[in-house]
Coordinates of C-alpha atoms in Angstrom, one line a residue:
M7 CA 0.0 0.0 0.0
S8 CA 1.4 3.4 -0.9
S9 CA 1.7 6.3 1.5
E10 CA -1.1 8.1 -0.3
D11 CA -3.4 5.2 0.0
H12 CA -2.6 4.9 3.7
Y13 CA -3.2 8.6 4.1
D14 CA -6.6 8.3 2.4
E15 CA -7.6 5.4 4.6
D16 CA -6.6 7.4 7.7
A17 CA -8.5 10.4 6.4
M18 CA -11.6 8.3 5.8
M19 CA -11.3 6.7 9.2
A20 CA -11.0 10.2 10.8
E21 CA -14.0 11.4 8.9
A22 CA -15.9 8.3 10.2
L23 CA -14.9 9.1 13.7
A24 CA -16.1 12.6 13.3
L25 CA -19.4 11.4 12.0
S26 CA -19.8 8.8 14.7
S27 CA -19.3 11.5 17.3
G28 CA -22.0 13.6 15.8
A29 CA -19.8 16.4 14.5
T30 CA -21.5 19.1 12.3
P31 CA -20.1 21.0 9.3
S32 CA -19.3 24.0 11.4
A33 CA -17.3 21.9 14.0
P34 CA -13.9 22.0 12.2
A35 CA -13.7 25.8 12.3
A36 CA -14.6 25.9 16.0
A37 CA -12.3 23.0 16.7
G38 CA -9.5 24.8 14.9
T39 CA -10.0 27.9 17.1
T40 CA -10.1 25.9 20.2
G41 CA -7.2 23.8 19.1
S42 CA -5.0 26.9 18.5
A43 CA -5.6 28.2 21.9
S44 CA -4.9 24.8 23.5
T45 CA -1.7 24.5 21.5
A46 CA -0.5 27.9 22.5
E47 CA -1.1 27.1 26.2
Q48 CA 0.7 23.8 25.8
D49 CA 3.6 25.5 24.0
A50 CA 3.9 28.0 26.8
A51 CA 3.9 25.2 29.4
D52 CA 6.6 23.3 27.4
Y53 CA 8.8 26.4 27.1
A54 CA 8.5 27.0 30.9
A55 CA 9.3 23.4 31.6
A56 CA 12.4 23.6 29.3
E57 CA 13.7 26.7 31.0
K58 CA 13.2 25.1 34.4
A59 CA 15.0 21.9 33.3
L60 CA 18.0 24.1 32.2
A61 CA 18.0 25.9 35.5
D62 CA 17.8 22.7 37.4
A63 CA 20.7 21.3 35.4
D64 CA 22.8 24.4 36.1
D65 CA 22.1 24.2 39.9
A66 CA 22.5 20.5 40.2
A67 CA 24.3 19.4 43.4
P68 CA 27.7 17.7 43.0
Q69 CA 27.8 13.9 43.4
I70 CA 29.4 12.9 46.7
H71 CA 31.8 10.0 46.9
M72 CA 33.1 8.3 50.0
H73 CA 36.8 7.7 50.4
N74 CA 37.8 4.9 52.7
V75 CA 40.7 5.6 55.0
G76 CA 43.8 3.5 54.2
E77 CA 42.8 2.9 50.6
S78 CA 44.5 4.5 47.7
A79 CA 42.6 7.3 46.2
D80 CA 42.8 6.1 42.7
W81 CA 40.1 8.2 41.1
E82 CA 39.6 8.6 37.4
E83 CA 39.2 12.4 38.0
E84 CA 40.7 14.7 40.6
M85 CA 38.6 14.5 43.8
V86 CA 38.4 17.1 46.6
P87 CA 36.6 17.1 50.0
V88 CA 32.9 18.0 49.7
P89 CA 32.5 21.9 50.0
V90 CA 30.6 23.3 52.9
N91 CA 30.0 26.6 54.6
N92 CA 33.5 27.6 55.7
E93 CA 32.2 29.8 58.6
F94 CA 30.2 26.9 60.1
L95 CA 33.2 24.5 59.5
E96 CA 35.6 26.9 61.4
Q97 CA 33.2 27.0 64.3
L98 CA 33.1 23.3 64.5
I99 CA 36.8 23.0 64.3
E100 CA 37.2 25.5 67.1
M101 CA 35.0 23.1 69.2
G102 CA 37.4 20.3 68.6
V103 CA 35.6 18.6 65.7
T104 CA 37.9 17.3 62.9
D105 CA 37.6 18.6 59.4
V106 CA 36.3 15.3 58.0
R107 CA 33.6 15.0 60.7
G108 CA 32.7 18.7 60.5
R109 CA 32.2 18.5 56.7
K110 CA 30.0 15.3 57.0
A111 CA 28.0 16.8 59.9
L112 CA 27.3 20.0 57.9
V113 CA 26.2 18.0 54.9
H114 CA 23.6 16.2 57.0
G115 CA 22.8 18.9 59.5
G116 CA 23.0 22.0 57.4
S117 CA 23.8 24.3 60.3
V118 CA 26.1 24.3 63.4
E119 CA 23.3 23.1 65.7
G120 CA 22.2 20.5 63.1
A121 CA 25.8 19.4 62.7
L122 CA 26.3 19.0 66.5
T123 CA 23.1 17.0 66.7
W124 CA 24.0 14.7 63.9
L125 CA 27.5 14.1 65.4
S126 CA 26.0 13.2 68.8
E127 CA 23.9 10.6 67.0
H128 CA 26.6 9.2 64.7
Q129 CA 29.9 9.7 66.5
D130 CA 30.3 6.0 67.1
D131 CA 29.6 5.0 63.5
A132 CA 32.4 2.8 62.0
D133 CA 32.6 5.1 58.9
I134 CA 32.5 8.4 60.8
D135 CA 36.1 9.3 59.7
Q136 CA 35.6 8.4 56.0
P137 CA 35.5 11.7 54.1
Y138 CA 33.0 12.7 51.5
M139 CA 34.7 13.5 48.2
V140 CA 33.5 15.2 45.0
R141 CA 34.9 15.8 41.6
K142 CA 36.9 19.0 41.5
K143 CA 35.3 20.2 38.4
D144 CA 31.9 20.1 40.2
T145 CA 33.2 22.6 42.8
L146 CA 34.3 25.1 40.2
P147 CA 32.0 28.0 39.4
K148 CA 29.6 27.3 36.6
P149 CA 30.3 29.3 33.4
V150 CA 27.7 31.9 32.6
L151 CA 25.9 31.0 29.3
T152 CA 25.5 33.7 26.7
E153 CA 22.1 34.5 25.3
E154 CA 22.9 32.7 22.1
E155 CA 23.9 29.5 24.1
K156 CA 20.7 29.7 26.2
L157 CA 18.6 30.1 23.1
A158 CA 20.4 27.2 21.5
R159 CA 19.6 25.0 24.5
V160 CA 16.0 26.1 24.6
E161 CA 15.6 25.3 20.9
A162 CA 17.1 21.9 21.5
M163 CA 14.6 21.3 24.2
K164 CA 11.8 22.6 22.0
D165 CA 12.9 20.1 19.3
K166 CA 12.7 17.3 21.8
I167 CA 9.3 18.5 23.0
K168 CA 8.0 18.7 19.5
Q169 CA 9.3 15.2 18.7
R170 CA 7.6 13.7 21.8
R171 CA 4.4 15.7 20.8
E172 CA 4.4 14.2 17.3
E173 CA 5.0 10.7 18.6
R174 CA 2.2 11.2 21.0
A175 CA -0.1 12.5 18.3
K176 CA 0.8 9.6 16.1
Q177 CA 0.0 7.1 18.8
E178 CA -3.3 8.8 19.6
R179 CA -4.2 8.7 15.9
A180 CA -3.3 5.0 15.6
E181 CA -5.3 4.3 18.8
E182 CA -8.4 6.2 17.4
I183 CA -8.2 4.2 14.2
R184 CA -7.9 0.9 16.1
R185 CA -10.9 1.9 18.3
E186 CA -12.9 2.8 15.2
K187 CA -12.0 -0.6 13.5
D188 CA -13.0 -2.4 16.8
R189 CA -16.3 -0.4 16.8
R190 CA -17.1 -1.3 13.2
E191 CA -16.3 -5.0 13.8
R192 CA -18.5 -4.9 16.9
G193 CA -21.3 -3.4 14.8
Q194 CA -20.9 -5.9 12.1
R195 CA -21.1 -8.8 14.7
M196 CA -24.2 -7.2 16.2
D197 CA -25.8 -6.9 12.8
E198 CA -24.9 -10.6 12.1
T199 CA -26.3 -11.6 15.5
L200 CA -29.5 -9.6 14.9
E201 CA -29.9 -11.1 11.4
E202 CA -29.5 -14.6 12.8
R203 CA -32.1 -13.9 15.5
Q204 CA -34.5 -12.6 12.9
R205 CA -33.9 -15.7 10.8
Q206 CA -34.6 -17.9 13.7
Q207 CA -37.7 -16.0 14.6
R208 CA -39.0 -16.3 11.0
K209 CA -38.3 -20.0 11.1
R210 CA -40.2 -20.3 14.4
D211 CA -43.1 -18.3 12.9
L212 CA -43.2 -20.6 9.8
D213 CA -43.1 -23.7 12.0
K214 CA -45.9 -22.3 14.1
A215 CA -48.0 -21.4 11.1
K216 CA -47.4 -24.9 9.7
R217 CA -48.4 -26.5 13.0
E218 CA -51.6 -24.4 13.1
K219 CA -52.5 -25.4 9.5
E220 CA -51.9 -29.1 10.4
E221 CA -54.1 -28.7 13.5
E222 CA -56.8 -27.0 11.5
A223 CA -56.7 -29.8 8.9
K224 CA -56.9 -32.4 11.7
E225 CA -59.8 -30.5 13.2
R226 CA -61.6 -30.3 9.9
A227 CA -61.1 -34.0 9.4
R228 CA -62.4 -34.7 12.9
L229 CA -65.5 -32.6 12.3
R230 CA -66.1 -34.4 8.9
A231 CA -65.7 -37.7 10.6
E232 CA -68.2 -36.7 13.3
I233 CA -70.7 -35.5 10.7
A234 CA -70.3 -38.8 8.7
R235 CA -70.7 -40.8 11.8
D236 CA -73.9 -38.8 12.7
K237 CA -75.2 -39.3 9.2
E238 CA -74.6 -43.1 9.4
M239 CA -76.3 -43.3 12.8
R240 CA -79.3 -41.4 11.4
R241 CA -79.4 -43.8 8.4
K242 CA -79.3 -46.8 10.6
N243 CA -82.0 -45.4 13.0
N244 CA -84.5 -44.2 10.3
G245 CA -83.4 -40.6 10.3
V246 CA -83.2 -40.3 14.2
L247 CA -80.1 -39.5 16.1
P248 CA -80.3 -41.8 19.1
S249 CA -77.7 -39.9 21.1
V250 CA -77.9 -38.0 24.3
L251 CA -74.8 -35.9 23.6
G252 CA -76.2 -32.7 22.4
V253 CA -78.9 -31.4 24.6
E254 CA -78.9 -28.2 22.5
G255 CA -75.9 -29.0 20.4
Y256 CA -76.1 -32.2 18.2
N257 CA -79.9 -32.7 18.2
P258 CA -81.5 -30.5 15.6
P259 CA -83.9 -27.8 16.9
I260 CA -86.7 -29.2 14.7
I261 CA -89.1 -32.2 15.1
Q262 CA -87.8 -35.5 13.8
Y263 CA -90.3 -37.9 12.2
N264 CA -90.7 -41.7 12.5
Q265 CA -89.4 -43.1 9.2
P266 CA -90.9 -46.6 9.5
G267 CA -94.4 -45.3 10.2
G268 CA -94.5 -43.4 7.0
D269 CA -95.2 -40.1 8.7
A270 CA -92.1 -38.4 7.4
P271 CA -92.3 -36.4 4.3
A272 CA -90.6 -37.5 1.2
A273 CA -87.3 -36.0 0.1
G274 CA -87.9 -32.5 -1.3
A275 CA -91.6 -32.4 -0.3
P276 CA -92.9 -29.7 2.0
A277 CA -93.4 -30.4 5.6
P278 CA -97.0 -31.5 6.4
S279 CA -99.2 -28.8 7.9
S280 CA -100.9 -29.2 11.3
S281 CA -104.3 -29.8 9.6
T282 CA -103.1 -32.9 7.5
A283 CA -100.5 -34.6 9.7
T284 CA -99.5 -34.8 13.3
P285 CA -95.7 -34.9 13.7
K286 CA -94.2 -37.2 16.3
P287 CA -91.3 -36.0 18.3
A288 CA -88.0 -37.8 18.0
V289 CA -88.0 -38.5 21.7
A290 CA -91.0 -40.7 21.2
A291 CA -89.3 -42.6 18.4
A292 CA -86.0 -43.1 20.3
P293 CA -85.5 -46.6 21.7
A294 CA -86.5 -47.0 25.4
A295 CA -83.0 -48.1 26.2
S296 CA -81.5 -44.8 25.1
A297 CA -84.0 -42.9 27.4
A298 CA -83.0 -45.2 30.3
V299 CA -79.3 -44.5 29.6
A300 CA -80.0 -40.7 29.5
A301 CA -81.8 -40.9 32.8
A302 CA -79.0 -42.8 34.4
V303 CA -76.2 -40.3 33.3
S304 CA -75.4 -38.0 36.1
P305 CA -74.8 -34.2 35.8
E306 CA -71.2 -34.7 36.7
A307 CA -70.7 -37.0 33.8
K308 CA -72.4 -34.6 31.5
I309 CA -70.2 -31.7 32.7
E310 CA -67.1 -33.8 32.3
Q311 CA -68.2 -34.8 28.8
A312 CA -68.9 -31.2 27.8
I313 CA -65.4 -30.1 29.1
G314 CA -63.8 -32.9 27.1
M315 CA -65.5 -31.7 23.9
I316 CA -64.3 -28.1 24.5
S317 CA -60.8 -29.3 25.1
R318 CA -60.6 -30.8 21.7
Y319 CA -60.7 -27.4 20.1
R320 CA -56.9 -26.7 19.6
T321 CA -56.9 -24.4 16.5
A322 CA -55.8 -20.9 17.5
G323 CA -56.3 -21.9 21.1
D324 CA -60.1 -21.7 21.0
G325 CA -60.6 -24.5 23.5
G326 CA -58.2 -22.9 26.0
Q327 CA -60.0 -19.5 25.7
A328 CA -63.4 -21.1 26.2
L329 CA -62.2 -23.1 29.3
K330 CA -60.7 -19.9 30.9
L331 CA -64.0 -18.0 30.3
L332 CA -66.1 -20.8 31.8
L333 CA -63.7 -21.1 34.7
T334 CA -64.1 -17.3 35.3
F335 CA -67.9 -17.6 35.4
V336 CA -67.9 -20.5 37.9
K337 CA -65.0 -19.2 40.0
N338 CA -66.8 -15.8 40.5
I339 CA -69.9 -17.5 41.8
V340 CA -67.9 -19.8 44.2
E341 CA -65.8 -17.0 45.5
H342 CA -68.6 -14.4 45.7
P343 CA -71.7 -16.3 46.7
D344 CA -73.6 -13.2 47.8
D345 CA -73.0 -11.0 44.8
P346 CA -75.9 -11.4 42.3
K347 CA -74.0 -9.8 39.4
Y348 CA -71.8 -12.9 39.1
R349 CA -74.9 -15.2 38.8
S350 CA -76.0 -13.7 35.5
I351 CA -74.2 -14.3 32.1
N352 CA -75.1 -12.3 29.0
P353 CA -74.9 -14.6 25.9
E354 CA -74.8 -11.4 23.7
S355 CA -71.6 -10.1 25.2
A356 CA -68.6 -10.0 22.8
A357 CA -66.6 -12.4 25.0
F358 CA -69.4 -15.0 25.0
K359 CA -70.0 -14.7 21.3
S360 CA -66.3 -14.9 20.3
K361 CA -65.2 -17.7 22.7
L362 CA -68.3 -19.9 23.4
A363 CA -71.1 -19.4 21.0
S364 CA -69.5 -21.2 18.1
L365 CA -68.3 -24.3 20.1
V366 CA -70.0 -27.6 20.8
G367 CA -70.0 -28.2 24.5
P368 CA -70.7 -24.9 26.3
P369 CA -74.6 -25.3 26.1
Q370 CA -74.4 -28.8 27.7
F371 CA -72.0 -27.5 30.4
F372 CA -74.3 -24.6 31.3
K373 CA -77.4 -26.8 31.5
Y374 CA -76.0 -29.5 33.7
A375 CA -74.0 -27.0 35.9
G376 CA -77.4 -25.5 36.9
F377 CA -77.7 -22.4 34.6
E378 CA -81.1 -21.6 33.1
R379 CA -82.0 -19.1 30.4
D380 CA -84.3 -16.3 31.6
N381 CA -87.1 -15.8 29.0
F382 CA -87.4 -12.2 30.0
D383 CA -83.9 -10.9 29.2
G384 CA -82.4 -14.0 27.6
K385 CA -79.5 -14.2 30.1
L386 CA -78.2 -17.4 31.6
K387 CA -78.7 -17.3 35.4
Y388 CA -77.6 -19.6 38.2
A389 CA -80.1 -19.8 41.1
G390 CA -78.5 -22.6 43.1
A391 CA -76.2 -22.5 46.1
A392 CA -72.6 -21.5 45.6
D393 CA -71.4 -24.5 47.4
H394 CA -73.6 -27.0 45.5
P395 CA -71.6 -30.2 44.9
V396 CA -72.3 -30.1 41.1
L397 CA -71.0 -26.5 40.8
L398 CA -68.0 -27.3 42.9
F399 CA -67.3 -30.4 40.8
A400 CA -67.6 -28.2 37.6
H401 CA -65.1 -25.7 39.1
R402 CA -62.6 -28.4 40.0
K403 CA -62.8 -30.0 36.5
L404 CA -62.4 -26.7 34.8
V405 CA -59.2 -25.9 36.8
E406 CA -57.8 -29.3 35.8
A407 CA -58.8 -29.1 32.2
D408 CA -57.4 -25.6 31.8
A409 CA -54.0 -26.6 33.4
L410 CA -53.9 -29.8 31.1
Y411 CA -54.8 -27.7 28.0
Q412 CA -52.0 -25.2 28.7
Q413 CA -49.5 -28.0 29.2
Q414 CA -50.5 -29.8 26.0
N415 CA -50.8 -26.6 24.0
P416 CA -48.0 -24.2 25.0
V417 CA -48.0 -20.8 23.4

């Protein structure tokens, strides 16, 4: 990659950084003004630091070396005793302190009192008589720099500061580019993860739609089988359905005629009027055994049978919704026995029509649970006791059926 290509890539990355941070077109000018002020302040601080570094270098203390007594003073450079305040040293010597100890004491104590204190604490040290030595050139007066030399040293310091500043800017630029690349990679990974999640969700939706279609097909097949079975039973029983299942469901709401007696009208012929023929109810034509079986079936069995029919509705969760609504009706009566509003159900309500009216089973449930239709307002009303065994049985069976339905048909 050429330097121009690399520069273009860096420029594009810098532009992307500016866009990601929400920079506006007017931002560069403002940033330039602010950057100029910041650079001037930084330059002033760098110049001050350079001058201070020069002053510190000029005033640097000489390096002290310790000379062991009895050893040859084979120094690479000429060494002399460490310089101290001569007036303080003379006072110590007048007090009987040797030159070596006086110099060491003044180095550590700084004054006559401090030196005496240090001597009292260290006079028994093994190296108390080992002198401190420094290079002779460090004791000579420092030459005074000319203005040109000072400016040259300042310029040299400026060059070093500039070099460090450029290196720092280069590192920061590289770090920004690295962070931008990392951000883009993270964004790409997030996009891929989101796309994968959406793909999985679409797959789940398709699977769910497929299951629902299969359940609908099974439900239609079941209903067709029930209709065919009813037709076959009617054919075998001369047009009569000898079943006690549908109190108001399966049994048609019209009078059935006795086929063997010849009272039934021919196919396509109009029904006989009351002046020419007397119809006979299907109940009279039903076998005596069926009537005996119907009388022997208990309300509890009828309720359980109705709940079983409702539970078979699995398309779009219709059975589960019907069970929950029936459970709400019965539960309200059981838990609020003295509140009359819970004992009346309006079949014309939206909830009743959408969840119960189109299903086979709810009419049988209401009848054997003790509900009766009021001829005045058309509502289903319960007049029995809230703790009646049949109602409590219906409540318990609805709770069990609802839990089983939810377990077998998870959402």
